[in-house]
Coordinates of C-alpha atoms and ligand atoms in Angstrom, one line a residue:
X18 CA 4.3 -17.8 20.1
X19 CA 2.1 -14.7 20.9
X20 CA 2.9 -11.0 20.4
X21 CA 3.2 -8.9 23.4
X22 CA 0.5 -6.8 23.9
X23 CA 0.1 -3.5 26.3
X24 CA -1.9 -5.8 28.8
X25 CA 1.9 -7.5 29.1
X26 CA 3.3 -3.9 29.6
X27 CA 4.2 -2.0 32.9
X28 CA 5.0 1.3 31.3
X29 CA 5.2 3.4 34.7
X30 CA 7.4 6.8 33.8
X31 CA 8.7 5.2 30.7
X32 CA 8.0 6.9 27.2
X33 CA 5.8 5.2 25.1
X34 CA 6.3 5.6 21.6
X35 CA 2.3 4.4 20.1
X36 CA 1.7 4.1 16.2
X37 CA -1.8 4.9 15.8
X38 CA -3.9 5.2 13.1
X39 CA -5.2 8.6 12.8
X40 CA -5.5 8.9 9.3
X41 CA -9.1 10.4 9.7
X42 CA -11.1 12.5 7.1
X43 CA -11.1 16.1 7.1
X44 CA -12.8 18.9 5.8
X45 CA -12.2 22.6 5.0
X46 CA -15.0 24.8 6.8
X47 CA -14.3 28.3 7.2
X48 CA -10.4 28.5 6.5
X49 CA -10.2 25.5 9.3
X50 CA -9.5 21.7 8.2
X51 CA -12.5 20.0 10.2
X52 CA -12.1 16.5 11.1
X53 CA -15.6 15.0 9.5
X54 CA -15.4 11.5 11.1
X55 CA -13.8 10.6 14.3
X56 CA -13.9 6.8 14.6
X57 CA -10.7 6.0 14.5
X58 CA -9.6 8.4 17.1
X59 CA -12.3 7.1 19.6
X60 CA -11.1 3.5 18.8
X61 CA -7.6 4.0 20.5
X62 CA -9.0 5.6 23.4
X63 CA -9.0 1.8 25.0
X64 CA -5.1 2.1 24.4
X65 CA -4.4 5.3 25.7
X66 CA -6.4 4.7 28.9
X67 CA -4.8 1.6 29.8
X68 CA -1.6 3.2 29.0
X69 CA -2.2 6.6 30.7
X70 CA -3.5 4.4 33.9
X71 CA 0.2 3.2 34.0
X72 CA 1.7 6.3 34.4
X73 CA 3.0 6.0 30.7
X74 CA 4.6 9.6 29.3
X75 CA 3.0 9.1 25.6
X76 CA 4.3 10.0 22.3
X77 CA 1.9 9.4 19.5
X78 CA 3.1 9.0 16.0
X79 CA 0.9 8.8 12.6
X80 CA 0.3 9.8 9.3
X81 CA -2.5 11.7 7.6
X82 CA -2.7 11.7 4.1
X83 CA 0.2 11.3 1.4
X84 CA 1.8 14.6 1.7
X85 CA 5.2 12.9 -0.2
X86 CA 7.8 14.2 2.0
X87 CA 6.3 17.9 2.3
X88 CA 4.7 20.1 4.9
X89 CA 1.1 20.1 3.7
X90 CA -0.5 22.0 6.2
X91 CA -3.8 20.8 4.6
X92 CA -2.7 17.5 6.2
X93 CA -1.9 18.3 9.9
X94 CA -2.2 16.4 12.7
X95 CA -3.1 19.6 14.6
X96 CA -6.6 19.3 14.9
X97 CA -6.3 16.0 15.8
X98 CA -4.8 17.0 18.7
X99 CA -7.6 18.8 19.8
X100 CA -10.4 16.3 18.7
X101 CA -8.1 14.1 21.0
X102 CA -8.3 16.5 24.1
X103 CA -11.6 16.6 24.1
X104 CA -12.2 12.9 23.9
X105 CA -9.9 11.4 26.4
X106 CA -10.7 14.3 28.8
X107 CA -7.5 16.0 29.6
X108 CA -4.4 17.7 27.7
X109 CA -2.9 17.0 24.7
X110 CA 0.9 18.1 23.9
X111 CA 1.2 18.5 20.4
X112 CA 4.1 18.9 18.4
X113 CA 4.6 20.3 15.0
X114 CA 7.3 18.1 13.9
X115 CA 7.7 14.8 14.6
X116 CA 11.6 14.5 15.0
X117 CA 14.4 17.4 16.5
X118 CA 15.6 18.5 19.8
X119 CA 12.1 20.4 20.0
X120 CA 10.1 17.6 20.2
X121 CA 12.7 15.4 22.8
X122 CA 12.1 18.3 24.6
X123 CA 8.6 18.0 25.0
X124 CA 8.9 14.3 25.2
X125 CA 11.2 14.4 27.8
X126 CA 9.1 17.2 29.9
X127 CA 5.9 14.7 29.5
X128 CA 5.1 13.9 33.4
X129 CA 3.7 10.3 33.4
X130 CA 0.2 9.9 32.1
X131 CA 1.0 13.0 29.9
X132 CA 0.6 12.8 26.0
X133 CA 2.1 14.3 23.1
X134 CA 0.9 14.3 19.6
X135 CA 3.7 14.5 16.6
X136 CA 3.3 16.0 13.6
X137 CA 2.6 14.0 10.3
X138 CA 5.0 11.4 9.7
X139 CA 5.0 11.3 6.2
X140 CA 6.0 15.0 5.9
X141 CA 9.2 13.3 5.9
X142 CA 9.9 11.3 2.6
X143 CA 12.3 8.7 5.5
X144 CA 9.2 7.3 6.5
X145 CA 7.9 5.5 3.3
X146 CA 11.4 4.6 2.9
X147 CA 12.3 3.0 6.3
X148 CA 15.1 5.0 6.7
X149 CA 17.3 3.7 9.2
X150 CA 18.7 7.3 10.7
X151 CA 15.3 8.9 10.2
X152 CA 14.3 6.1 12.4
X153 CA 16.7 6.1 14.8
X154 CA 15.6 10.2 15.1
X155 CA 12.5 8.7 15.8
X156 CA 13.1 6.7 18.4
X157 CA 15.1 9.1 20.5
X158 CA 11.9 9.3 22.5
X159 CA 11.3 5.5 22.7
X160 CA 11.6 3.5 26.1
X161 CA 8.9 1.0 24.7
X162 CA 7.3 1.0 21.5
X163 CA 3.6 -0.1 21.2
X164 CA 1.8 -0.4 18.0
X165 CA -2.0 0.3 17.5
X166 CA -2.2 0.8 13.5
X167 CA -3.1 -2.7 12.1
X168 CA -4.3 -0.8 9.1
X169 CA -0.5 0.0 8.3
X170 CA 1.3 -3.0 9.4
X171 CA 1.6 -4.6 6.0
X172 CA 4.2 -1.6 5.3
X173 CA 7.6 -1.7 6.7
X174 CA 7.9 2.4 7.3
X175 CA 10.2 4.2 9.8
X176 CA 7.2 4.5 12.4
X177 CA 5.7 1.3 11.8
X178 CA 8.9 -1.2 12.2
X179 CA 12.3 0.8 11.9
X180 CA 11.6 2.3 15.2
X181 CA 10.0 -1.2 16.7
X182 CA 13.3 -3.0 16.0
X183 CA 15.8 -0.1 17.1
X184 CA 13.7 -0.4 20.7
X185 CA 13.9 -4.2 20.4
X186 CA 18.0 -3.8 19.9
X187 CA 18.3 -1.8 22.5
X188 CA 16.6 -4.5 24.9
X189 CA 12.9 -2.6 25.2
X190 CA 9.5 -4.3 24.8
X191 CA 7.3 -3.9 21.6
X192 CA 3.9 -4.8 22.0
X193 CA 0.4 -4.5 19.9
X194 CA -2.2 -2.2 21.4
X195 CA -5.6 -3.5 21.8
X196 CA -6.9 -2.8 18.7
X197 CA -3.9 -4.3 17.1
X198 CA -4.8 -7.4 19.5
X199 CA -7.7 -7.8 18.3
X200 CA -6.9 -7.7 14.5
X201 CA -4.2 -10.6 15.4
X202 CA -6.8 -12.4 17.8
X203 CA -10.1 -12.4 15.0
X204 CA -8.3 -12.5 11.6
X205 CA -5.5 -14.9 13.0
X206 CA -5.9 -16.9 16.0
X207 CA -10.0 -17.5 15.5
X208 CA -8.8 -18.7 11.9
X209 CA -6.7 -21.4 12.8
X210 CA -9.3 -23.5 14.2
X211 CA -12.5 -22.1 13.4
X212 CA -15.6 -23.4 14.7
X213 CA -17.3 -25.5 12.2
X214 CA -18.7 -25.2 9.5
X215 CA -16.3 -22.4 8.3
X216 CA -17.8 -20.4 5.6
X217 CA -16.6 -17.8 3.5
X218 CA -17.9 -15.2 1.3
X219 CA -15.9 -13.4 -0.9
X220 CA -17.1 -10.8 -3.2
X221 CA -15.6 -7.5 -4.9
X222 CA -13.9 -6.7 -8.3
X223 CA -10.9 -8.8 -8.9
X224 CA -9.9 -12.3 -8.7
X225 CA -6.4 -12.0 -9.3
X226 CA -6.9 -9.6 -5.7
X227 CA -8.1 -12.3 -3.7
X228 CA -6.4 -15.5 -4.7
X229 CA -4.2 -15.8 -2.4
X230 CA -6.7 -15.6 -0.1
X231 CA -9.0 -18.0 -1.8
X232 CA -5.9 -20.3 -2.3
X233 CA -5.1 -20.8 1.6
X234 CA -8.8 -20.6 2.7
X235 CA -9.3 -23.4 0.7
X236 CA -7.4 -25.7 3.7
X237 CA -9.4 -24.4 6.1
X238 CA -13.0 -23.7 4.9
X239 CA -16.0 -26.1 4.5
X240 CA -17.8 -24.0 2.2
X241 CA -16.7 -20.8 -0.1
X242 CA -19.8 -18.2 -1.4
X243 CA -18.6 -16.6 -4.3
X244 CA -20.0 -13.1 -5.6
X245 CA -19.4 -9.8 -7.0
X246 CA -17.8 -9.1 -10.3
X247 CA -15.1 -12.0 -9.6
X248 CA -17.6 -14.7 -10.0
X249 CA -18.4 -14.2 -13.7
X250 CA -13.8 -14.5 -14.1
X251 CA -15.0 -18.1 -12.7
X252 CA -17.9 -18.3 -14.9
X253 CA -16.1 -17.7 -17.9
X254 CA -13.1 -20.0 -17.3
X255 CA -16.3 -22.5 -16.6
X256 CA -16.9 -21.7 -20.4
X257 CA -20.1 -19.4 -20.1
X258 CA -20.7 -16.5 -21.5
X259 CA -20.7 -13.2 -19.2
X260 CA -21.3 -10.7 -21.9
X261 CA -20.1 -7.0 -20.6
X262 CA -19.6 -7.9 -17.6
X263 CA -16.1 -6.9 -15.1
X264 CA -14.0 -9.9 -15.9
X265 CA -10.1 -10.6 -15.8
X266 CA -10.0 -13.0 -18.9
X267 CA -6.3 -13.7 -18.2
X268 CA -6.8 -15.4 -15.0
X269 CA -9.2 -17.8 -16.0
X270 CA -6.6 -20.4 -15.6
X271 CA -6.3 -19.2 -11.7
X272 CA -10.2 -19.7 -11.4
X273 CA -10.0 -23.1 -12.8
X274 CA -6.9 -24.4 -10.4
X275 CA -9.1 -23.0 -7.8
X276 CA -12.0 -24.7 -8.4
X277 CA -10.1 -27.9 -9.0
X278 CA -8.7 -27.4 -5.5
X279 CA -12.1 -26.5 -3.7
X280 CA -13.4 -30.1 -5.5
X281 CA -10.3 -32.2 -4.5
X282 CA -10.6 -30.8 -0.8
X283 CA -14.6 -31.4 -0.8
X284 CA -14.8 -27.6 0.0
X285 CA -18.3 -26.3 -1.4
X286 CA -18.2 -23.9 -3.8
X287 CA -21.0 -21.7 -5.1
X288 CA -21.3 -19.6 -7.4
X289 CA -24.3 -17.1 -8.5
X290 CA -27.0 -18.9 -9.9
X291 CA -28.7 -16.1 -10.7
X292 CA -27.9 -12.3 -11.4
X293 CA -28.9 -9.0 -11.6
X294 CA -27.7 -7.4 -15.2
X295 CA -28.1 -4.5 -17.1
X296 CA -27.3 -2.4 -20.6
X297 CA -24.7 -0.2 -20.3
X298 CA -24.5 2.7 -22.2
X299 CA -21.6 5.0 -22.3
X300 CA -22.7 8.3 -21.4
X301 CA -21.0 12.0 -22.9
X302 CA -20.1 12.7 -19.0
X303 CA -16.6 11.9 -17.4
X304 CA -15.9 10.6 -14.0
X305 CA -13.0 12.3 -12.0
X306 CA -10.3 10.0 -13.7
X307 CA -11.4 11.5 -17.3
X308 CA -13.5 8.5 -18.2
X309 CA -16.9 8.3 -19.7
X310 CA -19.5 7.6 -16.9
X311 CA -21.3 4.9 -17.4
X312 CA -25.2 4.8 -17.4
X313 CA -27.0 1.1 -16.2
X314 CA -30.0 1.2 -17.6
X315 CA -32.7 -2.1 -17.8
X316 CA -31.7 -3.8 -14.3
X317 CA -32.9 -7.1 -14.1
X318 CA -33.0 -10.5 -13.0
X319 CA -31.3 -13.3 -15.5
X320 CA -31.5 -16.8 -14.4
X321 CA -29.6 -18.2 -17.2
X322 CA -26.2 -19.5 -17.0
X323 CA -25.3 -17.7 -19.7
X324 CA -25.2 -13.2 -20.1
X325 CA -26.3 -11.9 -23.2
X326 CA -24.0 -10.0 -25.1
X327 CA -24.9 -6.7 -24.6
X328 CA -25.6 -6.8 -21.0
X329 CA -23.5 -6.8 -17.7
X330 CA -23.7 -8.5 -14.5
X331 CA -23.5 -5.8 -11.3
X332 CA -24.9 -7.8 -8.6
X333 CA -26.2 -11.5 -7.6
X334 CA -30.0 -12.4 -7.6
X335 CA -33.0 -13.7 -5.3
X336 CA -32.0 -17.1 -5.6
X337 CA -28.2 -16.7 -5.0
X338 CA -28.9 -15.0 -2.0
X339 CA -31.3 -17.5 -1.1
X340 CA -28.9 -20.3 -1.6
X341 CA -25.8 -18.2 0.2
X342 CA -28.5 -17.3 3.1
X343 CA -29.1 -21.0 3.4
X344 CA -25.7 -21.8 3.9
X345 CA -24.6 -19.1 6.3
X346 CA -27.1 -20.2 8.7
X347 CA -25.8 -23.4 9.4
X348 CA -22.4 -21.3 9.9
X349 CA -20.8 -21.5 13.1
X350 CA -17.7 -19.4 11.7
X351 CA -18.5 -16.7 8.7
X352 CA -15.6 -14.5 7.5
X353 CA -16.1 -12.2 4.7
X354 CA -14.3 -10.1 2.5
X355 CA -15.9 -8.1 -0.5
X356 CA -19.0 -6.7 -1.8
X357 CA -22.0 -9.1 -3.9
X358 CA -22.3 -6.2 -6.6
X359 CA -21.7 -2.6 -7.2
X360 CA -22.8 -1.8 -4.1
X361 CA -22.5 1.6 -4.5
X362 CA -25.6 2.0 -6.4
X363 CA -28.2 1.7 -4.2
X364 CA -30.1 -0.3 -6.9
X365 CA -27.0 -3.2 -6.5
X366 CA -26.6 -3.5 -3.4
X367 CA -29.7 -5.5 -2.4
X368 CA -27.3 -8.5 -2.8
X369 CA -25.1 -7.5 -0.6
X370 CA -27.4 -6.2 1.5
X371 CA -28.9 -9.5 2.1
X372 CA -25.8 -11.3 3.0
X373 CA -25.1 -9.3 5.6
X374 CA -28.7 -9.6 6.8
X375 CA -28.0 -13.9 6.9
X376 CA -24.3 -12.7 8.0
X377 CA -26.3 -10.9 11.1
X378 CA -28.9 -14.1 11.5
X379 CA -26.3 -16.3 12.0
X380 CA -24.3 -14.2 14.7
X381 CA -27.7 -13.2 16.5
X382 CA -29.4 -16.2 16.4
X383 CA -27.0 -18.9 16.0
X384 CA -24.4 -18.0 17.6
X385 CA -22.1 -17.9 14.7
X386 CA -18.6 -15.8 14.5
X387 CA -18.6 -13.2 12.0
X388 CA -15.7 -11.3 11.0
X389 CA -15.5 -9.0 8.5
X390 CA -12.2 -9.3 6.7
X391 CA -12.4 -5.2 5.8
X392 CA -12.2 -2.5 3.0
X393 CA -15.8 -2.3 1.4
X394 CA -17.8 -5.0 2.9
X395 CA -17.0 -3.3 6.4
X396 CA -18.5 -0.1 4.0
X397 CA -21.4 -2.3 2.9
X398 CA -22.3 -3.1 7.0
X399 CA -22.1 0.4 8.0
X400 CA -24.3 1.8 5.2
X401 CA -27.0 -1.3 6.2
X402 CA -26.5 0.4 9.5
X403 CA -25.5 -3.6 10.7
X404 CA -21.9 -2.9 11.8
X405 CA -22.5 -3.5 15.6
X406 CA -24.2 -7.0 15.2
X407 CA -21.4 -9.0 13.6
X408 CA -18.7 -10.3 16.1
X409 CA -15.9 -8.1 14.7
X410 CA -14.8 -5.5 11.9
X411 CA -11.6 -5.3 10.8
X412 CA -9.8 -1.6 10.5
X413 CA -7.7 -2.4 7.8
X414 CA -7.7 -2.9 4.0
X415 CA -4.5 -3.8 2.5
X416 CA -3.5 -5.2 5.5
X417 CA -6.1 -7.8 6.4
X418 CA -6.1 -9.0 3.1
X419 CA -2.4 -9.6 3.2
X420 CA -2.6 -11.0 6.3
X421 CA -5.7 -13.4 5.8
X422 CA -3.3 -14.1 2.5
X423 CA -0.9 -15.8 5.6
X424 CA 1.9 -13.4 5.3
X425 CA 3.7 -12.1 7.7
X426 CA 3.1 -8.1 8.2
X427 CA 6.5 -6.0 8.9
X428 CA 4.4 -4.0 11.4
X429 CA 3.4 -7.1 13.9
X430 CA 6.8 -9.1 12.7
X431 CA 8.8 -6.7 14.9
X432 CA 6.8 -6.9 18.1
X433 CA 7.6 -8.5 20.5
X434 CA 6.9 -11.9 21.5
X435 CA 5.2 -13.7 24.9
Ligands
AMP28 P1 -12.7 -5.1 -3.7 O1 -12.0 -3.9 -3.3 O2 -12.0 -6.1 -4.5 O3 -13.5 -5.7 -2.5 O4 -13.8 -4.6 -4.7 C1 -14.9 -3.7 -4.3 C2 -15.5 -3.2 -5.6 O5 -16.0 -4.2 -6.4 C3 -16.6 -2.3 -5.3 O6 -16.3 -1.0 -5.7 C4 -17.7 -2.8 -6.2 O7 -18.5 -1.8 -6.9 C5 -17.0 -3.7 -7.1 N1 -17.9 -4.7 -7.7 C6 -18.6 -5.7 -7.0 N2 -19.3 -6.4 -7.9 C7 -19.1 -5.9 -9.1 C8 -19.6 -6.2 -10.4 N3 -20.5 -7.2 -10.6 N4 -19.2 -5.5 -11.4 C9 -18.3 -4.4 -11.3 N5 -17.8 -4.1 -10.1 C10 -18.2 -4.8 -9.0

């Protein structure tokens, strides 16, 4: 069955209680925290509109930061508020807790199409914990609940379910906003039965991260392009050497079930045939976490299966991405989740780079789908300045992983359904 989403909703003078996601970056400037990207704000505007049209009264609920339980007035919702004013055009309530007779108050004084902004969440230690009475405190103020924060529906906190299932007890409607929807619509439903072929590319640090997702993707895909660090955990358990570079020697077994799998489905499965490696040489400075900074020096191209000793692999070469590029344009369905190489580095991300150049062919010219599964590869497109020529970009981390995993979030299991 299919969630309910706000499309399903006629919300006309009831109160609304929306999870968004307004856990945006701020900035001190001046003795004033400054809100240095607004992205995620501007992406619920479709939401609120729809729901304001309505004659909803909203009350918006989110969490900034891991304040743990305190007020951190570092970590305020309060100039959110504003930023929020001036985008959709017209006043925003807010108040500075997010639970009391103060803030029912307010709620109840909203006149429909009015909106209030509550306080940080997490300044209550009841949230992380799903505290029943903190989330029936909550959802004093909840006619229908409507949920617009994929990026925190893999957690099962007060705001994100507690208050969704007191609503549903209670005989009121839960539905996913339209960002929500269209997490559920393009990591979900456009999965099930993707247009073929179905290739994926997965990349980043750590296999033991993205077996599960490697595991079910195996049913469904025609074709999996490995890079990033986790290849060389599949080239060792393929009995080559890989020298310094990032591997998770423990889960070679893991690698080797997987491959077994991809061969027994007939799912393609590449690997890098060629890398980019260096010497690294521990330097006297420290990073933030106390350890020594690493210096890459020597970068260059290896085509042999095996690394030398000495040297590390940070990012795939020409003729991997030639091979990968090849691939992905016969793609009529591309998903994607990870980076090629350490990315980072400008002088490692040419990999990655050029994947999401064949990612962009295939959408542009061919047609293709391409969703981007999130965290850094959704990084990766923005810094290639390619975010707005793939078919869609997932807003969450954790949470699309876990999802694309197959399990079922706590945030989108207690919506409603159809
Ligand atoms: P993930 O969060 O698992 O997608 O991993 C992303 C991280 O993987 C990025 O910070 C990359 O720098 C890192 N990464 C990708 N390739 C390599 C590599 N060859 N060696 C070390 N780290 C890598």
């Amino acid at each position: 069955m299919a969630t309910l989403t706000v499309r399903d909703l006629n919300v006309s003078g009831k109160r609304v209680f929306l999870r968004v996601d307004y856990n945006v970056p701020l900035e001190e400037q001046g003795g004033a925290m400054v809100i240095t990207d607004a992205t995620r704000i501007v992406e619920t505007l479709p939401t609120l509109r729809l729901l304001i049209q309505q004659g909803g009264r909203l009350i918006l609920t989110a969490h900034l930061g891991r304040p743990k339980g305190k007020r951190e007035p570092s970590m305020s919702l309060r100039p959110v508020a504003a930023k929020l004013a001036d985008l959709l055009g017209c006043n925003v309530n807010f108040a500075d807790d997010c639970i009391g007779e103060a803030v029912e108050k307010m709620a109840n004084a909203l006149p429909p199409g009015g909106v209030l902004l509550l306080e940080n969440v997490r300044y209550y230690n009841e949230e992380e914990t799903n505290d029943p009475v903190f989330a029936e405190k909550l959802a004093k103020v909840a006619d229908v609940y409507v949920n617009d924060a994929f990026g925190a529906a893999h957690r099962a906190h007060a705001s994100t379910e507690g208050v969704a299932r007191i609503v549903a007890k209670r005989g009121g409607q839960c539905a996913a906003g339209l960002l929500m929807e269209r997490e559920l619509k393009f990591l979900g439903e456009e999965l099930e039965n993707p247009a073929r072929p179905f290739v994926v590319i997965l990349g980043g640090a750590k296999v033991s991260d993205k077996i599960k997702v490697i595991d079910r993707l195996l049913e469904k895909a025609d074709a999996i392009l490995i890079g990033g660090a986790m290849a060389y955990t599949f080239k060792l358990a393929q009995g080559f050497k890989v020298g310094q570079s990032l591997v998770e020697k423990d889960k070679t077994d893991v690698a080797l079930a997987a491959l077994a799998k991809a061969k027994q489905r007939d799912v393609q499965f590449l690997l890098p045939v060629d890398n980019t490696i260096v010497t690294p040489v521990k330097t006297e400075k420290l990073d933030k976490k106390g350890r020594a900074v690493i210096d890459f020096q020597n970068p260059h191209n290896w085509t042999e299966s095996n690394i030398p000793d000495a040297e590390e692999g940070v990012d795939i070469g020409p003729a991997t991405v030639a091979q990968f590029s090849e691939v992905l344009s016969k793609a009529k369905t591309i998903l994607w989740n990870g980076p090629m190489g350490i990315f980072e580095d400008k002088r490692f991300a040419t990999g990655t780079n050029a994947v999401a150049r064949a990612v962009v062919d295939a959408t542009q010219k061919n047609g293709a789908k391409s969703i981007i599964g999130g965290g850094d590869s959704v990084k990766a497109l923005n810094q290639a300045k390619l975010g707005d020529k793939v078919t869609f970009m997932s807003t969450g981390g954790g949470a699309s992983l876990e999802f694309l995993e197959g399990a079922v979030l706590p945030g989108v299991a207690a919506l409603s359904e159809k």
